[in-house]
Every structure is written in C-alpha cells, then in structure tokens.
PDB file of C-alpha atoms in Angstrom:
ATOM      1  CA  MET A   4     -31.811  10.630  -6.744  1.00  0.00           C
ATOM      2  CA  VAL A   5     -29.618   7.824  -5.407  1.00  0.00           C
ATOM      3  CA  VAL A   6     -27.944   5.084  -7.421  1.00  0.00           C
ATOM      4  CA  LYS A   7     -29.612   1.698  -7.039  1.00  0.00           C
ATOM      5  CA  ALA A   8     -27.632  -1.370  -6.061  1.00  0.00           C
ATOM      6  CA  LYS A   9     -28.265  -3.159  -9.370  1.00  0.00           C
ATOM      7  CA  ASN A  10     -26.970  -0.109 -11.245  1.00  0.00           C
ATOM      8  CA  ILE A  11     -23.824  -0.066  -9.108  1.00  0.00           C
ATOM      9  CA  VAL A  12     -23.168  -3.695  -9.900  1.00  0.00           C
ATOM     10  CA  PHE A  13     -23.768  -3.018 -13.589  1.00  0.00           C
ATOM     11  CA  TYR A  14     -21.371  -0.059 -13.650  1.00  0.00           C
ATOM     12  CA  MET A  15     -18.750  -1.958 -11.696  1.00  0.00           C
ATOM     13  CA  SER A  16     -18.762  -4.622 -14.379  1.00  0.00           C
ATOM     14  CA  ASN A  17     -19.132  -2.104 -17.263  1.00  0.00           C
ATOM     15  CA  PRO A  18     -17.348   1.113 -16.187  1.00  0.00           C
ATOM     16  CA  LEU A  19     -17.043   2.304 -19.787  1.00  0.00           C
ATOM     17  CA  LYS A  20     -20.854   2.793 -19.913  1.00  0.00           C
ATOM     18  CA  LEU A  21     -20.673   5.599 -17.328  1.00  0.00           C
ATOM     19  CA  ASN A  22     -21.619   8.994 -18.781  1.00  0.00           C
ATOM     20  CA  TYR A  23     -22.628  12.488 -17.668  1.00  0.00           C
ATOM     21  CA  ASP A  24     -26.103  11.453 -16.448  1.00  0.00           C
ATOM     22  CA  GLU A  25     -24.648   8.757 -14.206  1.00  0.00           C
ATOM     23  CA  SER A  26     -22.018  11.170 -12.871  1.00  0.00           C
ATOM     24  CA  THR A  27     -24.729  13.553 -11.639  1.00  0.00           C
ATOM     25  CA  VAL A  28     -26.584  10.669  -9.988  1.00  0.00           C
ATOM     26  CA  LEU A  29     -23.326   9.475  -8.394  1.00  0.00           C
ATOM     27  CA  GLN A  30     -22.622  13.002  -7.114  1.00  0.00           C
ATOM     28  CA  ASN A  31     -26.039  13.078  -5.464  1.00  0.00           C
ATOM     29  CA  THR A  32     -25.411   9.664  -3.956  1.00  0.00           C
ATOM     30  CA  LEU A  33     -22.052  10.770  -2.600  1.00  0.00           C
ATOM     31  CA  ARG A  34     -23.628  13.832  -0.977  1.00  0.00           C
ATOM     32  CA  GLU A  35     -25.876  11.469   0.943  1.00  0.00           C
ATOM     33  CA  TYR A  36     -23.191   8.758   1.539  1.00  0.00           C
ATOM     34  CA  PRO A  37     -19.819  10.574   1.569  1.00  0.00           C
ATOM     35  CA  TYR A  38     -17.809   7.482   2.623  1.00  0.00           C
ATOM     36  CA  PHE A  39     -19.062   5.314  -0.233  1.00  0.00           C
ATOM     37  CA  GLN A  40     -15.728   4.151  -1.696  1.00  0.00           C
ATOM     38  CA  THR A  41     -17.085   2.475  -4.824  1.00  0.00           C
ATOM     39  CA  GLY A  42     -19.167   5.549  -5.556  1.00  0.00           C
ATOM     40  CA  HIS A  43     -16.071   7.757  -5.515  1.00  0.00           C
ATOM     41  CA  LEU A  44     -14.247   5.360  -7.839  1.00  0.00           C
ATOM     42  CA  LEU A  45     -17.171   5.156 -10.257  1.00  0.00           C
ATOM     43  CA  LEU A  46     -17.610   8.930 -10.232  1.00  0.00           C
ATOM     44  CA  ALA A  47     -13.926   9.377 -11.089  1.00  0.00           C
ATOM     45  CA  LYS A  48     -14.326   6.944 -13.990  1.00  0.00           C
ATOM     46  CA  ALA A  49     -17.527   8.678 -15.157  1.00  0.00           C
ATOM     47  CA  LEU A  50     -15.782  12.060 -15.143  1.00  0.00           C
ATOM     48  CA  SER A  51     -12.838  10.508 -16.961  1.00  0.00           C
ATOM     49  CA  ASN A  52     -15.150   9.072 -19.619  1.00  0.00           C
ATOM     50  CA  THR A  53     -16.788  12.479 -20.197  1.00  0.00           C
ATOM     51  CA  ASP A  54     -13.475  14.414 -20.076  1.00  0.00           C
ATOM     52  CA  SER A  55     -14.861  16.638 -17.343  1.00  0.00           C
ATOM     53  CA  ILE A  56     -12.823  19.409 -15.750  1.00  0.00           C
ATOM     54  CA  LEU A  57     -13.870  18.011 -12.355  1.00  0.00           C
ATOM     55  CA  PHE A  58     -11.976  14.796 -13.036  1.00  0.00           C
ATOM     56  CA  ALA A  59      -8.659  15.903 -11.459  1.00  0.00           C
ATOM     57  CA  LYS A  60     -10.368  16.902  -8.216  1.00  0.00           C
ATOM     58  CA  GLN A  61     -12.427  13.711  -8.053  1.00  0.00           C
ATOM     59  CA  LEU A  62      -9.377  11.579  -8.832  1.00  0.00           C
ATOM     60  CA  LYS A  63      -7.626  12.961  -5.734  1.00  0.00           C
ATOM     61  CA  ILE A  64     -10.695  12.232  -3.629  1.00  0.00           C
ATOM     62  CA  ALA A  65     -11.055   8.735  -5.090  1.00  0.00           C
ATOM     63  CA  ALA A  66      -7.380   8.052  -4.429  1.00  0.00           C
ATOM     64  CA  THR A  67      -7.899   8.782  -0.736  1.00  0.00           C
ATOM     65  CA  TYR A  68     -10.817   6.387  -0.550  1.00  0.00           C
ATOM     66  CA  ALA A  69      -9.255   3.643  -2.709  1.00  0.00           C
ATOM     67  CA  ASN A  70      -7.911   0.588  -0.934  1.00  0.00           C
ATOM     68  CA  ASP A  71      -5.580  -0.183  -3.822  1.00  0.00           C
ATOM     69  CA  ARG A  72      -4.493   2.730  -6.015  1.00  0.00           C
ATOM     70  CA  ILE A  73      -3.207   0.371  -8.679  1.00  0.00           C
ATOM     71  CA  GLN A  74      -6.784  -0.875  -9.147  1.00  0.00           C
ATOM     72  CA  LEU A  75      -7.924   2.749  -9.390  1.00  0.00           C
ATOM     73  CA  LEU A  76      -5.279   3.384 -12.041  1.00  0.00           C
ATOM     74  CA  ASN A  77      -6.414   0.305 -13.949  1.00  0.00           C
ATOM     75  CA  LEU A  78     -10.033   1.451 -13.731  1.00  0.00           C
ATOM     76  CA  ILE A  79      -9.262   4.962 -14.980  1.00  0.00           C
ATOM     77  CA  ASN A  80      -7.039   3.729 -17.826  1.00  0.00           C
ATOM     78  CA  LEU A  81      -9.585   1.150 -19.003  1.00  0.00           C
ATOM     79  CA  TYR A  82     -10.478   1.701 -22.649  1.00  0.00           C
ATOM     80  CA  GLU A  83     -12.825  -0.043 -25.048  1.00  0.00           C
ATOM     81  CA  LYS A  84     -11.080  -2.685 -27.031  1.00  0.00           C
ATOM     82  CA  ASN A  85     -11.390  -2.005 -30.700  1.00  0.00           C
ATOM     83  CA  ASN A  86     -12.584  -5.007 -32.532  1.00  0.00           C
ATOM     84  CA  ILE A  87     -10.355  -5.231 -35.531  1.00  0.00           C
ATOM     85  CA  SER A  88     -11.557  -7.692 -38.048  1.00  0.00           C
ATOM     86  CA  ILE A  89      -9.004  -9.152 -40.349  1.00  0.00           C
ATOM     87  CA  LYS A  90     -10.217 -10.239 -43.707  1.00  0.00           C
ATOM     88  CA  LYS A  91      -8.967 -13.652 -44.575  1.00  0.00           C
ATOM     89  CA  GLU A  92      -8.088 -14.228 -48.120  1.00  0.00           C
ATOM     90  CA  SER A  93      -9.224 -17.477 -49.566  1.00  0.00           C
ATOM     91  CA  GLU A  94      -6.184 -19.586 -50.057  1.00  0.00           C
ATOM     92  CA  THR A  95      -5.840 -22.708 -52.113  1.00  0.00           C
ATOM     93  CA  HIS A  96      -3.134 -25.069 -50.985  1.00  0.00           C
ATOM     94  CA  SER A  97      -2.154 -28.596 -51.608  1.00  0.00           C
ATOM     95  CA  PHE A  98      -2.761 -31.150 -48.888  1.00  0.00           C
ATOM     96  CA  SER A  99       0.896 -31.166 -47.720  1.00  0.00           C
ATOM     97  CA  THR A 100       1.111 -27.363 -47.476  1.00  0.00           C
ATOM     98  CA  TRP A 101      -2.245 -27.306 -45.710  1.00  0.00           C
ATOM     99  CA  LEU A 102      -0.867 -29.721 -43.065  1.00  0.00           C
ATOM    100  CA  SER A 103       2.278 -27.627 -42.595  1.00  0.00           C
ATOM    101  CA  LEU A 104       0.196 -24.453 -42.233  1.00  0.00           C
ATOM    102  CA  SER A 105      -2.106 -26.078 -39.688  1.00  0.00           C
ATOM    103  CA  LYS A 106       0.868 -26.897 -37.430  1.00  0.00           C
ATOM    104  CA  SER A 107       2.498 -23.427 -37.475  1.00  0.00           C
ATOM    105  CA  PRO A 108      -0.366 -21.416 -35.879  1.00  0.00           C
ATOM    106  CA  GLN A 109      -0.068 -23.493 -32.717  1.00  0.00           C
ATOM    107  CA  LYS A 110       3.551 -22.434 -32.362  1.00  0.00           C
ATOM    108  CA  ILE A 111       2.587 -18.845 -32.975  1.00  0.00           C
ATOM    109  CA  GLU A 112      -0.177 -19.053 -30.380  1.00  0.00           C
ATOM    110  CA  ARG A 113       2.249 -20.462 -27.821  1.00  0.00           C
ATOM    111  CA  ASN A 114       4.726 -17.678 -28.594  1.00  0.00           C
ATOM    112  CA  GLN A 115       1.968 -15.101 -28.276  1.00  0.00           C
ATOM    113  CA  LYS A 116       0.956 -16.543 -24.917  1.00  0.00           C
ATOM    114  CA  ASN A 117       4.566 -16.373 -23.741  1.00  0.00           C
ATOM    115  CA  ILE A 118       4.805 -12.763 -24.876  1.00  0.00           C
ATOM    116  CA  LEU A 119       1.554 -11.907 -23.153  1.00  0.00           C
ATOM    117  CA  ASN A 120       2.667 -13.593 -19.935  1.00  0.00           C
ATOM    118  CA  GLU A 121       5.857 -11.538 -19.986  1.00  0.00           C
ATOM    119  CA  PHE A 122       3.926  -8.291 -20.219  1.00  0.00           C
ATOM    120  CA  ILE A 123       1.354  -9.122 -17.581  1.00  0.00           C
ATOM    121  CA  PRO A 124       2.718  -7.539 -14.423  1.00  0.00           C
ATOM    122  CA  ASN A 125       3.093  -9.805 -11.480  1.00  0.00           C
ATOM    123  CA  LYS A 126       1.383  -8.092  -8.627  1.00  0.00           C
ATOM    124  CA  LYS A 127       3.656  -8.280  -5.642  1.00  0.00           C
ATOM    125  CA  ASN A 128       1.869  -7.909  -2.344  1.00  0.00           C
ATOM    126  CA  SER A 129       3.846  -5.856   0.037  1.00  0.00           C
ATOM    127  CA  SER A 130       4.659  -8.117   2.911  1.00  0.00           C
ATOM    128  CA  THR A 131       4.591  -5.720   5.809  1.00  0.00           C
ATOM    129  CA  LYS A 132       5.082  -7.200   9.206  1.00  0.00           C
ATOM    130  CA  PHE A 133       1.899  -7.788  11.135  1.00  0.00           C
ATOM    131  CA  PHE A 134       1.706  -5.721  14.287  1.00  0.00           C
ATOM    132  CA  LYS A 135       2.439  -7.822  17.333  1.00  0.00           C
ATOM    133  CA  ALA A 136       2.000  -6.114  20.667  1.00  0.00           C
ATOM    134  CA  SER A 137       4.362  -8.538  22.427  1.00  0.00           C
ATOM    135  CA  GLU A 138       7.221  -7.678  20.054  1.00  0.00           C
ATOM    136  CA  VAL A 139       6.665  -3.967  20.489  1.00  0.00           C
ATOM    137  CA  ALA A 140       6.575  -4.418  24.269  1.00  0.00           C
ATOM    138  CA  ASN A 141       9.834  -6.392  24.215  1.00  0.00           C
ATOM    139  CA  ASN A 142      11.485  -3.768  22.020  1.00  0.00           C
ATOM    140  CA  SER A 143      10.421  -1.016  24.397  1.00  0.00           C
ATOM    141  CA  LEU A 144      12.159  -2.796  27.277  1.00  0.00           C
ATOM    142  CA  LYS A 145      15.502  -2.849  25.480  1.00  0.00           C
ATOM    143  CA  GLU A 146      17.799  -0.067  26.581  1.00  0.00           C
ATOM    144  CA  ASN A 147      19.239   2.227  23.987  1.00  0.00           C
ATOM    145  CA  GLU A 148      22.672   3.366  25.101  1.00  0.00           C
ATOM    146  CA  GLU A 149      22.384   6.609  23.182  1.00  0.00           C
ATOM    147  CA  LEU A 150      19.352   7.621  25.223  1.00  0.00           C
ATOM    148  CA  ILE A 151      20.973   7.224  28.649  1.00  0.00           C
ATOM    149  CA  THR A 152      21.031  10.552  30.451  1.00  0.00           C
ATOM    150  CA  PRO A 153      21.696  11.602  34.039  1.00  0.00           C
ATOM    151  CA  THR A 154      17.951  12.058  34.463  1.00  0.00           C
ATOM    152  CA  LEU A 155      17.257   8.487  33.330  1.00  0.00           C
ATOM    153  CA  ALA A 156      19.914   7.148  35.683  1.00  0.00           C
ATOM    154  CA  LYS A 157      18.319   9.125  38.535  1.00  0.00           C
ATOM    155  CA  ILE A 158      14.880   7.699  37.633  1.00  0.00           C
ATOM    156  CA  TYR A 159      16.312   4.177  37.715  1.00  0.00           C
ATOM    157  CA  PHE A 160      17.713   4.891  41.164  1.00  0.00           C
ATOM    158  CA  LEU A 161      14.451   6.374  42.491  1.00  0.00           C
ATOM    159  CA  GLN A 162      12.456   3.416  41.122  1.00  0.00           C
ATOM    160  CA  GLY A 163      14.737   0.937  42.876  1.00  0.00           C
ATOM    161  CA  HIS A 164      16.446  -0.407  39.743  1.00  0.00           C
ATOM    162  CA  TYR A 165      19.883  -0.092  41.302  1.00  0.00           C
ATOM    163  CA  ASP A 166      21.708  -2.318  38.810  1.00  0.00           C
ATOM    164  CA  LYS A 167      20.347  -0.345  35.869  1.00  0.00           C
ATOM    165  CA  ALA A 168      21.183   2.940  37.587  1.00  0.00           C
ATOM    166  CA  GLU A 169      24.729   1.780  38.298  1.00  0.00           C
ATOM    167  CA  ARG A 170      25.246   0.693  34.663  1.00  0.00           C
ATOM    168  CA  ALA A 171      23.782   3.992  33.447  1.00  0.00           C
ATOM    169  CA  TYR A 172      26.150   6.034  35.632  1.00  0.00           C
ATOM    170  CA  GLN A 173      29.132   3.962  34.471  1.00  0.00           C
ATOM    171  CA  LYS A 174      28.224   4.670  30.855  1.00  0.00           C
ATOM    172  CA  LEU A 175      27.777   8.343  31.681  1.00  0.00           C
ATOM    173  CA  CYS A 176      31.261   8.391  33.242  1.00  0.00           C
ATOM    174  CA  LEU A 177      32.673   7.278  29.905  1.00  0.00           C
ATOM    175  CA  ARG A 178      30.557   9.691  27.890  1.00  0.00           C
ATOM    176  CA  TYR A 179      31.122  12.779  30.086  1.00  0.00           C
ATOM    177  CA  PRO A 180      34.666  12.594  31.519  1.00  0.00           C
ATOM    178  CA  LYS A 181      34.403  16.108  33.046  1.00  0.00           C
ATOM    179  CA  LYS A 182      31.538  14.937  35.306  1.00  0.00           C
ATOM    180  CA  ASN A 183      33.344  11.699  36.156  1.00  0.00           C
ATOM    181  CA  SER A 184      33.655  12.547  39.878  1.00  0.00           C
ATOM    182  CA  LEU A 185      29.920  13.340  40.203  1.00  0.00           C
ATOM    183  CA  PHE A 186      28.911  10.067  38.579  1.00  0.00           C
ATOM    184  CA  ALA A 187      31.467   8.141  40.687  1.00  0.00           C
ATOM    185  CA  GLU A 188      29.822   9.528  43.846  1.00  0.00           C
ATOM    186  CA  LYS A 189      26.412   8.422  42.553  1.00  0.00           C
ATOM    187  CA  ILE A 190      27.795   4.910  41.908  1.00  0.00           C
ATOM    188  CA  LYS A 191      29.161   4.787  45.491  1.00  0.00           C
ATOM    189  CA  LEU A 192      25.754   5.888  46.811  1.00  0.00           C
ATOM    190  CA  ILE A 193      24.021   3.161  44.807  1.00  0.00           C
ATOM    191  CA  LYS A 194      26.424   0.500  46.123  1.00  0.00           C
ATOM    192  CA  LYS A 195      25.840   1.733  49.645  1.00  0.00           C
ATOM    193  CA  VAL A 196      22.053   1.541  49.225  1.00  0.00           C
ATOM    194  CA  LYS A 197      22.361  -1.963  47.730  1.00  0.00           C
ATOM    195  CA  LYS A 198      24.230  -3.211  50.843  1.00  0.00           C
ATOM    196  CA  GLU A 199      21.499  -1.943  53.157  1.00  0.00           C
TER     197      GLU A 199
END
C-alpha cells in the first residue's frame, strides 16, 4: 500500500500524528519510490514518535536525503505543546488599582516578546560563492611558481611559449643552483630560437 498525496500533506502539517501504522505504509512507499525525500523524513519522524529501534538507521538515511539537516533536526525534536491552563483567581480591586494592573501586562508582554526574539535563532544562510566558469578558467591560467618544473618548462618550449619557457628556466636556475649550467643552456637555446 502506498501513501496517498493528501495523507502526505496531512502528515507534513501534523508530524506528531504519525504512528506505527503510518510507518509501515511509508516503508512500503519508500520501497517503491526510494528517492522520495519527504517520505524518508516522515518515516524518521514516525519511528521517532514510536520509539522504534529502527529510528537510528532511518535517521542516517533521512539525513542523506534531507536538503537542510537543521529542518530535519527541528522535525525530529518537535513535541506536542502541553496546554497548561492557569486558574485565575477572582480579584477585587478598586478602580485605580485596576487601571494600574491593566497597564502592567502590556509591559510584560513586550518583555516576553523581546525574550522570545532573543531565543529565536537567526538562520544564517551560508553564502557560498556561486560557481562561475569564467573565474575558474582565469584562475587555471595563472601560473603557480611552486609548480614550475623542468618538464613544464620543456612543455612551454615545445608548445612555442618561449617567453614562459624562458621565465620558467630562470626560476629553475634560482631554485636548483646545481643545475644552473643546464638551465642556462636551455635559456640560450630559447633566445636563439626566438631570433629565428
């Protein structure tokens, strides 16, 4: 049996209503549609609600399918809010005390809102740079002096990039003073080829 679309929408809006029966239906659905992201998330929540031993395994699977793991964490840690009713005692006050009491709750409400706003985490979107092919291409054209080798200098020479080859051999002369005479001969050869 496969989960119907209206049931999925219902469980997305009421994830605390998921129980064992829905978890078996979700498992069957995921066998048929293994890349169904929302199904994996709902199954993890259903297993969490029923305290199943399969929860840890499904949580790992759901984490791989989740676009935002923070949302998955919020879904898993969602609990029913206990409705606590506070009994109000009947109070008898004079008109002036009644006015003073009516003004103070507004201040308390504002303070409570400020406290709540402090605890609400500000979700910071990671601002990763967007991939630009032109930037990557330009960066690949830049020479890294650490990567210059005799082989690279030879490739520059064979490809006809004589200026690059000459600069590479000059840098190699400084890096490898024992092979200075060999690189000096290569530089002379490059200058000779450039004149022709």
